[in-house]
Coordinates of N, CA, C and O and ligand atoms in Angstrom, one line a residue:
X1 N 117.5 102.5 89.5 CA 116.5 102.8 88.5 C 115.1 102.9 89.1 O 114.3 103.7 88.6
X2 N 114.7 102.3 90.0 CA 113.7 102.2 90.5 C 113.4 102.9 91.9 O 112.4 103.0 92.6
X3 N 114.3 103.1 92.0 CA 114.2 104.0 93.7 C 113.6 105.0 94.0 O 113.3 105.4 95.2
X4 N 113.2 105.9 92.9 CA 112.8 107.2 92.8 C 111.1 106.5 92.7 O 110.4 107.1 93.5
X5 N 110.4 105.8 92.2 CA 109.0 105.7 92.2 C 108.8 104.1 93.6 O 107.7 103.4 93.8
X6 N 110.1 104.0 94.2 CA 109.5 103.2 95.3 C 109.2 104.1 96.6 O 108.3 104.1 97.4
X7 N 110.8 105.1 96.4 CA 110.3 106.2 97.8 C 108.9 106.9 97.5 O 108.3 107.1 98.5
X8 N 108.4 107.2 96.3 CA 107.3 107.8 95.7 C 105.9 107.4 97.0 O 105.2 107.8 97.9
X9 N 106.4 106.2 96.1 CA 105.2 104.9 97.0 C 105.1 104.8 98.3 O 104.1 104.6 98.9
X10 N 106.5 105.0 98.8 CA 106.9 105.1 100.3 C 106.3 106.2 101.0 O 105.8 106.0 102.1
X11 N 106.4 107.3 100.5 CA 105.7 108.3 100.9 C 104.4 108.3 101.1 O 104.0 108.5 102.2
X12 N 103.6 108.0 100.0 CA 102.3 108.2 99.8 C 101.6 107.4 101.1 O 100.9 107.9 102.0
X13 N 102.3 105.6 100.8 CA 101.9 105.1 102.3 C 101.4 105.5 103.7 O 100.5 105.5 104.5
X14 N 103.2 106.0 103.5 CA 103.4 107.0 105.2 C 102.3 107.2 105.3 O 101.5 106.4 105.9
X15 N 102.0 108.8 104.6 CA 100.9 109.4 104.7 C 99.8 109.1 105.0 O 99.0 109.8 105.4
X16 N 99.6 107.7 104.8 CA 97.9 107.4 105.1 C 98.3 106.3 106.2 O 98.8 105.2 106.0
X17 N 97.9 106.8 107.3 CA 97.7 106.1 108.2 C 96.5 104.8 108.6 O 96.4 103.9 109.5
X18 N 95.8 105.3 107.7 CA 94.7 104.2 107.5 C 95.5 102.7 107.4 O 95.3 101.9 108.4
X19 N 96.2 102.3 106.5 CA 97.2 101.6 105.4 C 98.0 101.3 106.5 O 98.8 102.1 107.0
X20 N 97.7 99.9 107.2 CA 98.6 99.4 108.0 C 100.0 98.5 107.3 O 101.1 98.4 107.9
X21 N 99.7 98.1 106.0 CA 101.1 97.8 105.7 C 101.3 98.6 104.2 O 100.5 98.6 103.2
X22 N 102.8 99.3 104.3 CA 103.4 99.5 103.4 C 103.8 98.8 101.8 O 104.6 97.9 101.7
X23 N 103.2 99.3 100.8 CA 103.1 98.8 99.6 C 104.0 98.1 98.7 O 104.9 99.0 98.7
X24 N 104.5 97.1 98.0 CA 105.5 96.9 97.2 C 105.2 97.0 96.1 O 104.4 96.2 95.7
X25 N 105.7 97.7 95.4 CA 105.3 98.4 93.9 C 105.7 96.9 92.9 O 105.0 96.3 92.1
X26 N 106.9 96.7 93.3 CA 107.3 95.3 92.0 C 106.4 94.3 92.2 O 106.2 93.6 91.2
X27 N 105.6 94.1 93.4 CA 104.7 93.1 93.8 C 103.6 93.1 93.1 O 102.9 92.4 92.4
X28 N 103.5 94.4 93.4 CA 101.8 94.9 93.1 C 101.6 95.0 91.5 O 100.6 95.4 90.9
X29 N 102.9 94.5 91.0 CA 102.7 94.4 89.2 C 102.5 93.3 88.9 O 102.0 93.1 87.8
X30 N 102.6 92.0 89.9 CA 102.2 91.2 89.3 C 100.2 90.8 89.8 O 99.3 90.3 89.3
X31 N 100.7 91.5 91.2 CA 98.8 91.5 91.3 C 97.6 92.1 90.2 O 96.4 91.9 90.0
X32 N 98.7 93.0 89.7 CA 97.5 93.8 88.9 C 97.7 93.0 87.6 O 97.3 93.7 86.6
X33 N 98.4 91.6 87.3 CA 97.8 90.4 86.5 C 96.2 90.0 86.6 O 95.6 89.4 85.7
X34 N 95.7 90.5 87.9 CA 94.3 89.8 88.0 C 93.4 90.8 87.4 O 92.2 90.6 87.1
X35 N 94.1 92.1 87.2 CA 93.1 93.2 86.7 C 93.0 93.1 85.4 O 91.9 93.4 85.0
X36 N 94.2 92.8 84.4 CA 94.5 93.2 82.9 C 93.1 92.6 82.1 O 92.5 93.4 81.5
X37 N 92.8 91.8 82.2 CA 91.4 91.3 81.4 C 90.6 92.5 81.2 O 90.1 92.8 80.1
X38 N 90.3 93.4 82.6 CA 89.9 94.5 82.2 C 90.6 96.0 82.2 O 90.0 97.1 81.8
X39 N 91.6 96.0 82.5 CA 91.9 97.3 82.6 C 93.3 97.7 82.3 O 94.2 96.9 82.5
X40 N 93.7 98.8 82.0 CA 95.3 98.9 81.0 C 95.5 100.1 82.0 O 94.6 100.9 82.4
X41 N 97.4 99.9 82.3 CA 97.6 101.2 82.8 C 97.7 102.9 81.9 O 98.1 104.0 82.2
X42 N 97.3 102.4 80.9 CA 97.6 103.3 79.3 C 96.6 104.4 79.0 O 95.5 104.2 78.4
X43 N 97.1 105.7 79.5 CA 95.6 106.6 79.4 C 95.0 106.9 77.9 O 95.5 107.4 76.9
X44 N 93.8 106.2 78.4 CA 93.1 106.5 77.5 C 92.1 104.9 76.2 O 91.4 104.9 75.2
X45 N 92.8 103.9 77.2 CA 93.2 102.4 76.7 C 91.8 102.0 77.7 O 91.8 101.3 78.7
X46 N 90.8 102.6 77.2 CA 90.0 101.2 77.9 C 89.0 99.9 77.6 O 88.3 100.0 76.7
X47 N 89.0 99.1 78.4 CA 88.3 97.7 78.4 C 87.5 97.4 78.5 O 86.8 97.8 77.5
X48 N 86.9 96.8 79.0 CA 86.0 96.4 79.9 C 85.8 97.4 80.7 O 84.7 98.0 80.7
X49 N 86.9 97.8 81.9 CA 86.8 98.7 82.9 C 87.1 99.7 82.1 O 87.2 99.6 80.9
X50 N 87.6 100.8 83.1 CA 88.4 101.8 82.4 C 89.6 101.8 82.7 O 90.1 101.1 83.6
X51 N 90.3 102.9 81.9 CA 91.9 102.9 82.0 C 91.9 103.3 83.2 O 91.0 104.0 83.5
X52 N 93.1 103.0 84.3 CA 93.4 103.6 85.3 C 94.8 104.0 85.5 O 95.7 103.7 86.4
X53 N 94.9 104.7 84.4 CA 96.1 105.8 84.5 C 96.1 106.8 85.0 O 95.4 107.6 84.3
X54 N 96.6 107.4 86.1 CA 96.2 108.5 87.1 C 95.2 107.9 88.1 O 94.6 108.8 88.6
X55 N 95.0 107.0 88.5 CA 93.7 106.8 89.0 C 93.8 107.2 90.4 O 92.8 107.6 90.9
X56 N 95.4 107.0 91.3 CA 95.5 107.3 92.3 C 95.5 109.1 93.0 O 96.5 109.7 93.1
X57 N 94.3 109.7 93.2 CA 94.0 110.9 93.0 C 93.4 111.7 92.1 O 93.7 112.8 91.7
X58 N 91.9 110.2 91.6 CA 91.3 110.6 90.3 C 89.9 111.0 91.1 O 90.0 110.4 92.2
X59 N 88.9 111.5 91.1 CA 87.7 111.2 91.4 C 87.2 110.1 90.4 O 87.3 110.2 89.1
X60 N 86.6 109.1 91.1 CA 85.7 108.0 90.5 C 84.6 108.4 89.3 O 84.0 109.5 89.4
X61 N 84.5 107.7 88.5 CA 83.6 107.8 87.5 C 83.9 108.5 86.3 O 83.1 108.7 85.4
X62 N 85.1 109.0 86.3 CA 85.2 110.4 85.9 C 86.2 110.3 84.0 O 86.2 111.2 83.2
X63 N 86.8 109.0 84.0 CA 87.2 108.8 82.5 C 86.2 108.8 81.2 O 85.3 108.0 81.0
X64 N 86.7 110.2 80.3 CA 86.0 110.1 79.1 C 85.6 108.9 78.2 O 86.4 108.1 78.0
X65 N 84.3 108.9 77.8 CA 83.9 107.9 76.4 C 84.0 106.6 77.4 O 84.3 105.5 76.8
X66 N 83.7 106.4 79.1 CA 83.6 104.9 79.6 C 82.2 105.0 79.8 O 81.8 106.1 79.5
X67 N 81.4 104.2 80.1 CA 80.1 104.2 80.4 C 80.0 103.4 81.7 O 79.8 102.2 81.9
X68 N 80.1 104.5 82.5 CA 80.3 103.5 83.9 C 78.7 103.4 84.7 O 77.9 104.2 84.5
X69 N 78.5 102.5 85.4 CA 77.1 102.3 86.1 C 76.8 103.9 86.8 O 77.4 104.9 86.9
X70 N 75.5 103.4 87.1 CA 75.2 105.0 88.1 C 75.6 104.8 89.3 O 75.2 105.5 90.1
X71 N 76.2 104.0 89.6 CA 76.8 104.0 91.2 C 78.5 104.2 91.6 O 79.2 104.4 92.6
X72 N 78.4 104.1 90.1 CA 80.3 104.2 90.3 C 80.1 106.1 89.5 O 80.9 107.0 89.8
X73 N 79.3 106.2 88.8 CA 79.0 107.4 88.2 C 79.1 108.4 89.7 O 80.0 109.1 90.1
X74 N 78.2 108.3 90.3 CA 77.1 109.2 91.6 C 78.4 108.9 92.5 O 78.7 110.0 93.0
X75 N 79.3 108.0 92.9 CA 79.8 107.8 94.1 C 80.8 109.2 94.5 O 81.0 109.9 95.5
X76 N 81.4 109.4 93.0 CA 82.3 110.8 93.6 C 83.2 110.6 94.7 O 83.5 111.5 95.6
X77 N 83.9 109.2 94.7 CA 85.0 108.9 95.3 C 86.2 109.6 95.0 O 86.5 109.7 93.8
X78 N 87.1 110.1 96.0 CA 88.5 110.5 95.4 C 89.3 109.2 95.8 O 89.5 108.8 96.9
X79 N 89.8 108.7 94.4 CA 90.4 107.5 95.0 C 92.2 107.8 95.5 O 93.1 108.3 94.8
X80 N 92.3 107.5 96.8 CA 93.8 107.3 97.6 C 93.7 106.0 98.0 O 92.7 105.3 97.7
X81 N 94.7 105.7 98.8 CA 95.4 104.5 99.2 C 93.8 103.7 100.7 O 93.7 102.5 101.1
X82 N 93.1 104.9 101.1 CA 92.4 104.2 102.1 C 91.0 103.9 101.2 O 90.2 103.0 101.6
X83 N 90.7 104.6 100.1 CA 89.1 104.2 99.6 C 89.9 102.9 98.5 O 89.6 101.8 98.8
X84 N 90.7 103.1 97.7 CA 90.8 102.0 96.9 C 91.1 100.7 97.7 O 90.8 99.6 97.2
X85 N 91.7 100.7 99.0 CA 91.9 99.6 99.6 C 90.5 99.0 100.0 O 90.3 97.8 99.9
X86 N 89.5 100.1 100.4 CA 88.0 99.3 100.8 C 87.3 99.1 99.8 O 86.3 98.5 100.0
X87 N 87.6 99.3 98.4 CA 86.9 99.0 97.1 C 87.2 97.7 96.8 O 86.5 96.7 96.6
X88 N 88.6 97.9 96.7 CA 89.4 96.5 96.2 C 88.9 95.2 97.0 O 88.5 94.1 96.5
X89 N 89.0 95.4 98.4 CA 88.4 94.1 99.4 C 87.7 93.3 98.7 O 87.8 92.1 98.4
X90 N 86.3 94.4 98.6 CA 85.0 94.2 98.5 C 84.3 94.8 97.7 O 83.2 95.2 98.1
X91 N 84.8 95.1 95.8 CA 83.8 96.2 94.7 C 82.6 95.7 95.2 O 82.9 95.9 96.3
X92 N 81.6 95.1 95.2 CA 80.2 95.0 95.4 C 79.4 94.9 96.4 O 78.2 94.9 96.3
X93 N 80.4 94.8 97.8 CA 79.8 95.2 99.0 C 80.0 96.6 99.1 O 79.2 97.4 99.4
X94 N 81.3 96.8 98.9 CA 81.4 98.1 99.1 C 80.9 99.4 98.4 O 80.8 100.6 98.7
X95 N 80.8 98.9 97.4 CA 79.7 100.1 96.2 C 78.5 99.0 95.8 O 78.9 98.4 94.8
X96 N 77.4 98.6 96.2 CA 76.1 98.1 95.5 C 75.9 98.8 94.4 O 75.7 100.0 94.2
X97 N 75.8 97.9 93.6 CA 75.8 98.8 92.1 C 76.6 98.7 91.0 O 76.4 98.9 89.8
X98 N 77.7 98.4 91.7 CA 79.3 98.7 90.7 C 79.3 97.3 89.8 O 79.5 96.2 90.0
X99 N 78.9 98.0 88.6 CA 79.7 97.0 87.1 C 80.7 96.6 87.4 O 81.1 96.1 86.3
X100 N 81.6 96.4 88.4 CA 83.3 96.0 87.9 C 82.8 94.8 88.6 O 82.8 94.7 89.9
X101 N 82.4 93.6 87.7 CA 82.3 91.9 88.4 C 83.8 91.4 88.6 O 84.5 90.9 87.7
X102 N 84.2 91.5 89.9 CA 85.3 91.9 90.4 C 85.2 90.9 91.9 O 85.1 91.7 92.8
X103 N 85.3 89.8 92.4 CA 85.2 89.2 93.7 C 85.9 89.9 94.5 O 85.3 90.3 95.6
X104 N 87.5 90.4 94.4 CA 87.6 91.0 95.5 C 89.2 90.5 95.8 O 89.6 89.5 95.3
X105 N 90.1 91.5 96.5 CA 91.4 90.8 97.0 C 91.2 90.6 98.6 O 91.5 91.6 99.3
X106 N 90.9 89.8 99.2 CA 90.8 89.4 100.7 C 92.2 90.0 101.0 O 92.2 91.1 101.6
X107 N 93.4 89.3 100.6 CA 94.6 89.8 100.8 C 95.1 91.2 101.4 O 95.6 91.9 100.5
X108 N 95.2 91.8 102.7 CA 95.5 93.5 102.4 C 96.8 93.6 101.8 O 96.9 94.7 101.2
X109 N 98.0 92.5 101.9 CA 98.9 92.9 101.7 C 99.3 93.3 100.0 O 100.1 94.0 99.5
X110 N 98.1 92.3 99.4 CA 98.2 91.9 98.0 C 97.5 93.5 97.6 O 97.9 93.9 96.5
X111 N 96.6 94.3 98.2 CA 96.1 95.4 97.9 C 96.8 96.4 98.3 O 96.5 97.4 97.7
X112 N 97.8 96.7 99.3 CA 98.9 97.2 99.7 C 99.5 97.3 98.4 O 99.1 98.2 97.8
X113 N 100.4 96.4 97.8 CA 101.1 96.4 96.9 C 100.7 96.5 95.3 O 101.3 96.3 94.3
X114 N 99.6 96.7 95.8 CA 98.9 96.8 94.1 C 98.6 98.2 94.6 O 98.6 98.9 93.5
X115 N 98.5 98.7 95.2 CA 98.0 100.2 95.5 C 99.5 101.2 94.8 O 99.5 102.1 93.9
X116 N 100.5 100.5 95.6 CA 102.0 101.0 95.5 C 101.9 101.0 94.4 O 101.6 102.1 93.9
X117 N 101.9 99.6 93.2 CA 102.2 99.8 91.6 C 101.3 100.7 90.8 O 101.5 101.1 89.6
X118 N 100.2 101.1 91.6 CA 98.8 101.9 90.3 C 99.6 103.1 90.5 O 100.1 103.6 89.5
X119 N 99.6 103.6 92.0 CA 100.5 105.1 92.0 C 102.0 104.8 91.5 O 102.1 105.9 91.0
X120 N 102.6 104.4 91.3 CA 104.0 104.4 90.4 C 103.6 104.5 88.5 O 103.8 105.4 87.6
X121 N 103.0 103.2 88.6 CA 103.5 103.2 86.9 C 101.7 103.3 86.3 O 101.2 102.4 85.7
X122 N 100.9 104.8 87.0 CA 100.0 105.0 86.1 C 100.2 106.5 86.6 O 99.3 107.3 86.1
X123 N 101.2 107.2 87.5 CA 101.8 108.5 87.2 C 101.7 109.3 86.3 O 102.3 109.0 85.2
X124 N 101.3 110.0 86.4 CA 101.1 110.9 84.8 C 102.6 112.1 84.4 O 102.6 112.8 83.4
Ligands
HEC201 C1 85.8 91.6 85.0 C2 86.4 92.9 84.6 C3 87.2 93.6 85.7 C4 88.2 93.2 86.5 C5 88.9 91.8 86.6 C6 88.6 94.3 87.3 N1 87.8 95.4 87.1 FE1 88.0 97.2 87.9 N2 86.4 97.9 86.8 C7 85.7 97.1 85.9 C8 84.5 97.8 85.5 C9 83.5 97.4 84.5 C10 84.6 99.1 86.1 C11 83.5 100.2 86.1 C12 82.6 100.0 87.3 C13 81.3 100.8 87.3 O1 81.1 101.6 86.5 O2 80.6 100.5 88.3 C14 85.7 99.1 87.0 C15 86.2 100.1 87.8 C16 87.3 100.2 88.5 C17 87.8 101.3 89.3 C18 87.1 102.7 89.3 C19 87.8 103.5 88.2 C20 87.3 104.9 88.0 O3 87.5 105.4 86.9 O4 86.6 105.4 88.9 C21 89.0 100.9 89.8 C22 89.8 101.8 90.7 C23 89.2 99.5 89.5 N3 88.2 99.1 88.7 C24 90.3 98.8 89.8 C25 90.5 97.5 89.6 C26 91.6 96.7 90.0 C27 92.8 97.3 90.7 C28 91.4 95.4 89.6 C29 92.3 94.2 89.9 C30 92.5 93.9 91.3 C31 90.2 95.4 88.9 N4 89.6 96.7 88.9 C32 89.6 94.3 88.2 C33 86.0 95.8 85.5 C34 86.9 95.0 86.1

């Protein structure tokens, strides 16, 4: 049941060579426990943050009716597997500016595997 959105993930990985370790999608559902306070995989569902359904291959800033800062607005990131991994580290080093009060996953593996689950089950 699951094999068809883990090769998904598998793929995507490959592809980016940036992405030293390979993502675990079932993992990365429980990482993205640390996100739910603000954000729903459910388009159109948002929080605090915004929804990030599709997000993997979204340009940044870009969800209707969110009111995002002007830094997350202006950045005009396409997010893949190598910019959300340098966001995720570090949202406030890595964008000055960014509303999302967010410390950060030190972990790459834990952002590895949360990368795998956004691209699986926010698939459009
Ligand atoms: C305390 C609330 C909060 C938490 C926790 C949080 N975020 Fe956010 N997030 C936000 C806010 C607010 C924004 C909008 C930032 C801005 O406009 O500068 C945002 C923006 C984002 C964006 C950019 C979305 C876009 O449409 O461009 C991504 C990607 C993101 N968050 C991912 C995550 C992930 C993954 C986690 C969990 C590891 C997480 N966030 C945890 C509040 C949060």
């Amino acid at each position: 049941m699951i094999s068809k959105p883990v090769a998904f993930a598998t793929a995507l990985l490959i592809a980016s060579p940036a992405l030293a370790q390979t993502g675990d999608a079932a993992r990365g559902k429980a990482v993205f426990a640390r996100c739910m306070a603000c954000h729903t995989v459910d388009p159109g569902v948002n929080r605090l943050g915004p929804s990030l359904a599709g997000v993997v291959g979204r340009t940044s800033g870009t969800v209707p009716g969110f009111a995002y800062s002007p830094a997350m607005k202006n950045a005009k990131i396409r997010w893949d597997t190598k910019s959300l991994d340098a966001y995720l580290a570090k949202p406030i080093a890595n964008m000055p500016g960014t509303k999302m009060v967010f410390a950060g996953l030190p972990n790459p593996a834990d952002r590895a595997n949360l990368i795998a689950y956004l691209a699986t089950a926010t698939k459009k």
